Amino acid sequence: MFEIVNMGLYVMLQLTITLLVIYYFKKENLGAFFLSLIFGALLADFMSGLVHWAADTWGSVDLPIIGQAFIRPFREHHVDPVAMTKHDIVETNADNCMLANLFLAPLTISCYVLGETWMLQHFGILVFGATFAIYVCLTNQIHKWSHMITGVPKWVKLLQDAHIILPRPHHHIHHISPHETYFCITGGWLNYPLEKIQFFQTLEVIIEPVLVTSPVRMISDG
């Protein structure tokens, strides 16, 4: 029940912010619109990679609370990558709807408390918020589609082929043992540049002496 409420709240908040974007859109805001849209999508992709990397690389499923709730699903995903394709819409998306709500709720409240002048002056924030939230919400669904061999809707396949969402062949790179690259699973746009600058590898070097533990290395998949 809690999950369904979260999903319903997300739909209401997302629709509200999206309608505000449409209502306050002006042609002179076209540049801000596209910049904010791109930044929102890229930040969602980056955050998906950061969370994915953290769950794959650090800690144990035996850790209190986060071990079972957060780390275990990522680790088990490499044992059976297609298991998530059997999850229903609630199991797939409810948790990410909750995360999106944590951002959308204060943004929506700000819009109504601060009023029209604030929204006009901060139009880019509305666009960023709408884009960031929808990609955060759909990250697990996009990830699920990237693992579906059959039954992918045609419109989803078109989005994958256009790399508007994560394509199946692109994500397959991550599932090649030892799974140390291409962690971003929203659009995957940042995977190549982050790999080129060795972003996550550098983070590991920084974090390892602080945590006094070594990164987890997974050597099997499927």
PDB file of C-alpha atoms in Angstrom:
ATOM      1  CA  MET A   1       0.000   0.000   0.000  1.00  0.00           C
ATOM      2  CA  PHE A   2       2.821   2.404   0.923  1.00  0.00           C
ATOM      3  CA  GLU A   3       4.472   1.775  -2.444  1.00  0.00           C
ATOM      4  CA  ILE A   4       1.268   2.508  -4.366  1.00  0.00           C
ATOM      5  CA  VAL A   5       0.744   5.737  -2.407  1.00  0.00           C
ATOM      6  CA  ASN A   6       4.308   6.777  -3.265  1.00  0.00           C
ATOM      7  CA  MET A   7       3.708   6.105  -6.938  1.00  0.00           C
ATOM      8  CA  GLY A   8       0.432   8.018  -6.909  1.00  0.00           C
ATOM      9  CA  LEU A   9       2.080  10.969  -5.173  1.00  0.00           C
ATOM     10  CA  TYR A  10       4.872  10.926  -7.732  1.00  0.00           C
ATOM     11  CA  VAL A  11       2.420  11.097 -10.632  1.00  0.00           C
ATOM     12  CA  MET A  12       0.667  14.097  -9.030  1.00  0.00           C
ATOM     13  CA  LEU A  13       3.900  15.969  -8.290  1.00  0.00           C
ATOM     14  CA  GLN A  14       5.496  15.196 -11.662  1.00  0.00           C
ATOM     15  CA  LEU A  15       2.362  16.273 -13.512  1.00  0.00           C
ATOM     16  CA  THR A  16       2.207  19.499 -11.492  1.00  0.00           C
ATOM     17  CA  ILE A  17       5.798  20.526 -12.255  1.00  0.00           C
ATOM     18  CA  THR A  18       5.483  19.501 -15.910  1.00  0.00           C
ATOM     19  CA  LEU A  19       2.321  21.565 -16.347  1.00  0.00           C
ATOM     20  CA  LEU A  20       4.036  24.546 -14.707  1.00  0.00           C
ATOM     21  CA  VAL A  21       6.911  24.189 -17.184  1.00  0.00           C
ATOM     22  CA  ILE A  22       4.450  24.211 -20.083  1.00  0.00           C
ATOM     23  CA  TYR A  23       2.465  27.133 -18.677  1.00  0.00           C
ATOM     24  CA  TYR A  24       5.459  29.385 -17.982  1.00  0.00           C
ATOM     25  CA  PHE A  25       7.431  28.492 -21.092  1.00  0.00           C
ATOM     26  CA  LYS A  26       8.414  31.511 -23.196  1.00  0.00           C
ATOM     27  CA  LYS A  27      10.467  31.502 -26.381  1.00  0.00           C
ATOM     28  CA  GLU A  28      13.134  33.648 -24.711  1.00  0.00           C
ATOM     29  CA  ASN A  29      13.622  30.771 -22.242  1.00  0.00           C
ATOM     30  CA  LEU A  30      14.481  28.289 -24.980  1.00  0.00           C
ATOM     31  CA  GLY A  31      18.192  28.241 -24.116  1.00  0.00           C
ATOM     32  CA  ALA A  32      17.516  27.771 -20.407  1.00  0.00           C
ATOM     33  CA  PHE A  33      14.994  25.067 -21.260  1.00  0.00           C
ATOM     34  CA  PHE A  34      17.453  22.906 -23.187  1.00  0.00           C
ATOM     35  CA  LEU A  35      20.375  23.498 -20.822  1.00  0.00           C
ATOM     36  CA  SER A  36      18.258  22.598 -17.794  1.00  0.00           C
ATOM     37  CA  LEU A  37      16.800  19.564 -19.548  1.00  0.00           C
ATOM     38  CA  ILE A  38      20.254  18.258 -20.462  1.00  0.00           C
ATOM     39  CA  PHE A  39      21.673  18.954 -16.991  1.00  0.00           C
ATOM     40  CA  GLY A  40      18.733  17.235 -15.292  1.00  0.00           C
ATOM     41  CA  ALA A  41      19.119  14.115 -17.439  1.00  0.00           C
ATOM     42  CA  LEU A  42      22.897  13.991 -16.996  1.00  0.00           C
ATOM     43  CA  LEU A  43      22.694  14.430 -13.231  1.00  0.00           C
ATOM     44  CA  ALA A  44      20.174  11.596 -12.991  1.00  0.00           C
ATOM     45  CA  ASP A  45      22.511   9.411 -15.063  1.00  0.00           C
ATOM     46  CA  PHE A  46      25.475  10.334 -12.861  1.00  0.00           C
ATOM     47  CA  MET A  47      23.559   9.618  -9.664  1.00  0.00           C
ATOM     48  CA  SER A  48      22.451   6.225 -10.997  1.00  0.00           C
ATOM     49  CA  GLY A  49      26.089   5.401 -11.698  1.00  0.00           C
ATOM     50  CA  LEU A  50      27.296   6.594  -8.307  1.00  0.00           C
ATOM     51  CA  VAL A  51      24.683   4.558  -6.423  1.00  0.00           C
ATOM     52  CA  HIS A  52      25.251   1.511  -8.619  1.00  0.00           C
ATOM     53  CA  TRP A  53      29.021   1.719  -8.173  1.00  0.00           C
ATOM     54  CA  ALA A  54      28.719   2.095  -4.396  1.00  0.00           C
ATOM     55  CA  ALA A  55      26.437  -0.932  -4.060  1.00  0.00           C
ATOM     56  CA  ASP A  56      28.566  -3.093  -6.354  1.00  0.00           C
ATOM     57  CA  THR A  57      31.885  -2.077  -4.836  1.00  0.00           C
ATOM     58  CA  TRP A  58      31.583  -1.497  -1.094  1.00  0.00           C
ATOM     59  CA  GLY A  59      30.118  -3.231   1.902  1.00  0.00           C
ATOM     60  CA  SER A  60      28.442  -6.575   2.448  1.00  0.00           C
ATOM     61  CA  VAL A  61      24.918  -7.952   2.305  1.00  0.00           C
ATOM     62  CA  ASP A  62      25.387  -8.735   6.013  1.00  0.00           C
ATOM     63  CA  LEU A  63      25.538  -5.068   6.976  1.00  0.00           C
ATOM     64  CA  PRO A  64      22.594  -3.924   9.130  1.00  0.00           C
ATOM     65  CA  ILE A  65      19.691  -2.375   7.190  1.00  0.00           C
ATOM     66  CA  ILE A  66      21.525  -1.274   4.045  1.00  0.00           C
ATOM     67  CA  GLY A  67      22.989  -4.738   3.442  1.00  0.00           C
ATOM     68  CA  GLN A  68      19.667  -6.392   2.701  1.00  0.00           C
ATOM     69  CA  ALA A  69      17.723  -3.355   1.506  1.00  0.00           C
ATOM     70  CA  PHE A  70      20.348  -1.709  -0.695  1.00  0.00           C
ATOM     71  CA  ILE A  71      23.406  -3.859  -1.414  1.00  0.00           C
ATOM     72  CA  ARG A  72      21.783  -7.292  -1.820  1.00  0.00           C
ATOM     73  CA  PRO A  73      19.608  -6.440  -4.879  1.00  0.00           C
ATOM     74  CA  PHE A  74      22.633  -5.113  -6.789  1.00  0.00           C
ATOM     75  CA  ARG A  75      24.813  -8.112  -5.938  1.00  0.00           C
ATOM     76  CA  GLU A  76      22.089 -10.630  -6.756  1.00  0.00           C
ATOM     77  CA  HIS A  77      21.465  -8.869 -10.041  1.00  0.00           C
ATOM     78  CA  HIS A  78      24.844 -10.119 -11.250  1.00  0.00           C
ATOM     79  CA  VAL A  79      23.928 -13.676 -10.299  1.00  0.00           C
ATOM     80  CA  ASP A  80      20.646 -13.541 -12.233  1.00  0.00           C
ATOM     81  CA  PRO A  81      20.514 -10.410 -14.434  1.00  0.00           C
ATOM     82  CA  VAL A  82      17.130 -11.207 -15.979  1.00  0.00           C
ATOM     83  CA  ALA A  83      15.328 -11.792 -12.666  1.00  0.00           C
ATOM     84  CA  MET A  84      14.331  -8.132 -12.559  1.00  0.00           C
ATOM     85  CA  THR A  85      12.439  -8.529 -15.827  1.00  0.00           C
ATOM     86  CA  LYS A  86       9.883 -10.585 -13.890  1.00  0.00           C
ATOM     87  CA  HIS A  87       9.174  -7.777 -11.411  1.00  0.00           C
ATOM     88  CA  ASP A  88       5.830  -6.006 -11.693  1.00  0.00           C
ATOM     89  CA  ILE A  89       5.449  -2.258 -12.129  1.00  0.00           C
ATOM     90  CA  VAL A  90       5.223  -1.582  -8.384  1.00  0.00           C
ATOM     91  CA  GLU A  91       8.263  -3.650  -7.409  1.00  0.00           C
ATOM     92  CA  THR A  92      10.244  -2.104 -10.255  1.00  0.00           C
ATOM     93  CA  ASN A  93       9.397   1.556  -9.734  1.00  0.00           C
ATOM     94  CA  ALA A  94       8.053   2.260  -6.228  1.00  0.00           C
ATOM     95  CA  ASP A  95      11.399   2.892  -4.516  1.00  0.00           C
ATOM     96  CA  ASN A  96      12.560   5.292  -7.207  1.00  0.00           C
ATOM     97  CA  CYS A  97       9.237   7.120  -7.100  1.00  0.00           C
ATOM     98  CA  MET A  98       9.905   7.738  -3.406  1.00  0.00           C
ATOM     99  CA  LEU A  99      13.367   9.123  -4.200  1.00  0.00           C
ATOM    100  CA  ALA A 100      11.917  11.409  -6.874  1.00  0.00           C
ATOM    101  CA  ASN A 101       9.278  12.622  -4.412  1.00  0.00           C
ATOM    102  CA  LEU A 102      11.985  13.733  -1.990  1.00  0.00           C
ATOM    103  CA  PHE A 103      13.028  16.232  -4.659  1.00  0.00           C
ATOM    104  CA  LEU A 104       9.659  17.030  -6.253  1.00  0.00           C
ATOM    105  CA  ALA A 105       7.755  17.705  -3.027  1.00  0.00           C
ATOM    106  CA  PRO A 106       9.873  20.669  -1.810  1.00  0.00           C
ATOM    107  CA  LEU A 107      10.084  22.008  -5.376  1.00  0.00           C
ATOM    108  CA  THR A 108       6.288  21.934  -5.738  1.00  0.00           C
ATOM    109  CA  ILE A 109       5.801  23.563  -2.336  1.00  0.00           C
ATOM    110  CA  SER A 110       8.317  26.275  -3.269  1.00  0.00           C
ATOM    111  CA  CYS A 111       6.395  27.027  -6.450  1.00  0.00           C
ATOM    112  CA  TYR A 112       3.142  27.610  -4.607  1.00  0.00           C
ATOM    113  CA  VAL A 113       4.658  29.439  -1.636  1.00  0.00           C
ATOM    114  CA  LEU A 114       6.978  31.737  -3.621  1.00  0.00           C
ATOM    115  CA  GLY A 115       4.552  32.318  -6.449  1.00  0.00           C
ATOM    116  CA  GLU A 116       4.551  33.269 -10.098  1.00  0.00           C
ATOM    117  CA  THR A 117       7.429  35.751  -9.980  1.00  0.00           C
ATOM    118  CA  TRP A 118       9.758  33.155  -8.504  1.00  0.00           C
ATOM    119  CA  MET A 119       8.720  30.569 -11.097  1.00  0.00           C
ATOM    120  CA  LEU A 120       9.322  32.996 -13.960  1.00  0.00           C
ATOM    121  CA  GLN A 121      12.709  33.959 -12.580  1.00  0.00           C
ATOM    122  CA  HIS A 122      13.697  30.336 -11.935  1.00  0.00           C
ATOM    123  CA  PHE A 123      12.132  28.675 -14.942  1.00  0.00           C
ATOM    124  CA  GLY A 124      15.306  26.637 -15.491  1.00  0.00           C
ATOM    125  CA  ILE A 125      14.888  25.057 -12.046  1.00  0.00           C
ATOM    126  CA  LEU A 126      11.402  23.864 -13.004  1.00  0.00           C
ATOM    127  CA  VAL A 127      12.708  22.268 -16.202  1.00  0.00           C
ATOM    128  CA  PHE A 128      15.653  20.721 -14.362  1.00  0.00           C
ATOM    129  CA  GLY A 129      13.350  19.399 -11.640  1.00  0.00           C
ATOM    130  CA  ALA A 130      10.877  17.854 -14.076  1.00  0.00           C
ATOM    131  CA  THR A 131      13.638  16.193 -16.106  1.00  0.00           C
ATOM    132  CA  PHE A 132      15.733  15.025 -13.161  1.00  0.00           C
ATOM    133  CA  ALA A 133      12.718  13.565 -11.366  1.00  0.00           C
ATOM    134  CA  ILE A 134      11.311  11.636 -14.319  1.00  0.00           C
ATOM    135  CA  TYR A 135      14.669  10.060 -15.104  1.00  0.00           C
ATOM    136  CA  VAL A 136      15.251   9.178 -11.438  1.00  0.00           C
ATOM    137  CA  CYS A 137      11.792   7.653 -11.242  1.00  0.00           C
ATOM    138  CA  LEU A 138      12.240   5.609 -14.415  1.00  0.00           C
ATOM    139  CA  THR A 139      15.826   4.442 -13.838  1.00  0.00           C
ATOM    140  CA  ASN A 140      14.851   0.961 -12.638  1.00  0.00           C
ATOM    141  CA  GLN A 141      12.283   0.619 -15.412  1.00  0.00           C
ATOM    142  CA  ILE A 142      14.864   1.685 -18.003  1.00  0.00           C
ATOM    143  CA  HIS A 143      17.336  -0.776 -16.487  1.00  0.00           C
ATOM    144  CA  LYS A 144      14.711  -3.519 -16.644  1.00  0.00           C
ATOM    145  CA  TRP A 145      14.025  -2.802 -20.336  1.00  0.00           C
ATOM    146  CA  SER A 146      17.756  -3.076 -21.060  1.00  0.00           C
ATOM    147  CA  HIS A 147      17.657  -6.687 -19.822  1.00  0.00           C
ATOM    148  CA  MET A 148      14.491  -7.754 -21.646  1.00  0.00           C
ATOM    149  CA  ILE A 149      15.221 -10.026 -24.587  1.00  0.00           C
ATOM    150  CA  THR A 150      11.621 -10.091 -25.798  1.00  0.00           C
ATOM    151  CA  GLY A 151       8.522  -8.058 -25.118  1.00  0.00           C
ATOM    152  CA  VAL A 152      10.150  -4.630 -25.294  1.00  0.00           C
ATOM    153  CA  PRO A 153       7.552  -2.134 -26.594  1.00  0.00           C
ATOM    154  CA  LYS A 154       8.387  -0.657 -29.986  1.00  0.00           C
ATOM    155  CA  TRP A 155       8.440   2.894 -28.641  1.00  0.00           C
ATOM    156  CA  VAL A 156      10.909   1.836 -25.939  1.00  0.00           C
ATOM    157  CA  LYS A 157      13.122   0.203 -28.567  1.00  0.00           C
ATOM    158  CA  LEU A 158      13.081   3.477 -30.524  1.00  0.00           C
ATOM    159  CA  LEU A 159      14.206   5.390 -27.413  1.00  0.00           C
ATOM    160  CA  GLN A 160      16.947   2.824 -26.791  1.00  0.00           C
ATOM    161  CA  ASP A 161      18.148   2.996 -30.393  1.00  0.00           C
ATOM    162  CA  ALA A 162      18.236   6.807 -30.173  1.00  0.00           C
ATOM    163  CA  HIS A 163      20.133   6.489 -26.849  1.00  0.00           C
ATOM    164  CA  ILE A 164      17.519   8.625 -25.105  1.00  0.00           C
ATOM    165  CA  ILE A 165      17.392   5.813 -22.546  1.00  0.00           C
ATOM    166  CA  LEU A 166      19.888   3.038 -21.790  1.00  0.00           C
ATOM    167  CA  PRO A 167      20.394   0.711 -24.794  1.00  0.00           C
ATOM    168  CA  ARG A 168      20.730  -3.035 -24.209  1.00  0.00           C
ATOM    169  CA  PRO A 169      24.146  -3.454 -25.958  1.00  0.00           C
ATOM    170  CA  HIS A 170      25.563  -0.480 -24.053  1.00  0.00           C
ATOM    171  CA  HIS A 171      24.556  -1.892 -20.659  1.00  0.00           C
ATOM    172  CA  HIS A 172      25.894  -5.319 -21.593  1.00  0.00           C
ATOM    173  CA  ILE A 173      29.410  -3.867 -21.203  1.00  0.00           C
ATOM    174  CA  HIS A 174      28.835  -3.563 -17.454  1.00  0.00           C
ATOM    175  CA  HIS A 175      27.803  -7.211 -17.227  1.00  0.00           C
ATOM    176  CA  ILE A 176      31.145  -8.440 -18.489  1.00  0.00           C
ATOM    177  CA  SER A 177      33.131  -9.700 -15.484  1.00  0.00           C
ATOM    178  CA  PRO A 178      34.452  -8.159 -13.236  1.00  0.00           C
ATOM    179  CA  HIS A 179      31.777  -5.451 -13.638  1.00  0.00           C
ATOM    180  CA  GLU A 180      34.062  -2.515 -12.917  1.00  0.00           C
ATOM    181  CA  THR A 181      32.861  -0.100 -15.586  1.00  0.00           C
ATOM    182  CA  TYR A 182      29.764   1.483 -17.193  1.00  0.00           C
ATOM    183  CA  PHE A 183      27.789   1.862 -13.947  1.00  0.00           C
ATOM    184  CA  CYS A 184      25.370   4.555 -15.177  1.00  0.00           C
ATOM    185  CA  ILE A 185      22.009   2.943 -15.954  1.00  0.00           C
ATOM    186  CA  THR A 186      19.617   5.797 -16.714  1.00  0.00           C
ATOM    187  CA  GLY A 187      20.847   6.798 -20.144  1.00  0.00           C
ATOM    188  CA  GLY A 188      24.420   5.596 -19.954  1.00  0.00           C
ATOM    189  CA  TRP A 189      25.577   8.881 -21.528  1.00  0.00           C
ATOM    190  CA  LEU A 190      28.265   9.461 -18.890  1.00  0.00           C
ATOM    191  CA  ASN A 191      29.726   5.961 -18.920  1.00  0.00           C
ATOM    192  CA  TYR A 192      32.317   6.622 -21.607  1.00  0.00           C
ATOM    193  CA  PRO A 193      33.623   9.967 -20.254  1.00  0.00           C
ATOM    194  CA  LEU A 194      33.693   8.679 -16.664  1.00  0.00           C
ATOM    195  CA  GLU A 195      35.623   5.630 -17.818  1.00  0.00           C
ATOM    196  CA  LYS A 196      38.067   7.749 -19.820  1.00  0.00           C
ATOM    197  CA  ILE A 197      38.949   9.866 -16.781  1.00  0.00           C
ATOM    198  CA  GLN A 198      38.966   6.781 -14.512  1.00  0.00           C
ATOM    199  CA  PHE A 199      36.456   8.473 -12.208  1.00  0.00           C
ATOM    200  CA  PHE A 200      35.294   5.484 -10.173  1.00  0.00           C
ATOM    201  CA  GLN A 201      38.757   3.942 -10.062  1.00  0.00           C
ATOM    202  CA  THR A 202      40.086   7.194  -8.606  1.00  0.00           C
ATOM    203  CA  LEU A 203      37.290   7.263  -6.026  1.00  0.00           C
ATOM    204  CA  GLU A 204      38.265   3.756  -4.962  1.00  0.00           C
ATOM    205  CA  VAL A 205      41.865   4.850  -4.392  1.00  0.00           C
ATOM    206  CA  ILE A 206      40.635   7.762  -2.250  1.00  0.00           C
ATOM    207  CA  ILE A 207      38.018   5.831  -0.298  1.00  0.00           C
ATOM    208  CA  GLU A 208      39.873   2.553   0.388  1.00  0.00           C
ATOM    209  CA  PRO A 209      42.251   3.921   3.067  1.00  0.00           C
ATOM    210  CA  VAL A 210      39.389   5.837   4.682  1.00  0.00           C
ATOM    211  CA  LEU A 211      37.134   2.788   5.006  1.00  0.00           C
ATOM    212  CA  VAL A 212      40.090   0.514   5.761  1.00  0.00           C
ATOM    213  CA  THR A 213      38.600  -2.118   3.488  1.00  0.00           C
ATOM    214  CA  SER A 214      39.101  -3.277  -0.069  1.00  0.00           C
ATOM    215  CA  PRO A 215      36.583  -2.909  -2.924  1.00  0.00           C
ATOM    216  CA  VAL A 216      34.470  -5.959  -3.707  1.00  0.00           C
ATOM    217  CA  ARG A 217      35.375  -7.654  -7.005  1.00  0.00           C
ATOM    218  CA  MET A 218      32.637  -9.717  -8.649  1.00  0.00           C
ATOM    219  CA  ILE A 219      33.853 -12.331 -11.093  1.00  0.00           C
ATOM    220  CA  SER A 220      30.681 -13.983 -12.339  1.00  0.00           C
ATOM    221  CA  ASP A 221      27.461 -13.041 -14.079  1.00  0.00           C
ATOM    222  CA  GLY A 222      24.462 -14.959 -15.184  1.00  0.00           C
TER     223      GLY A 222
END
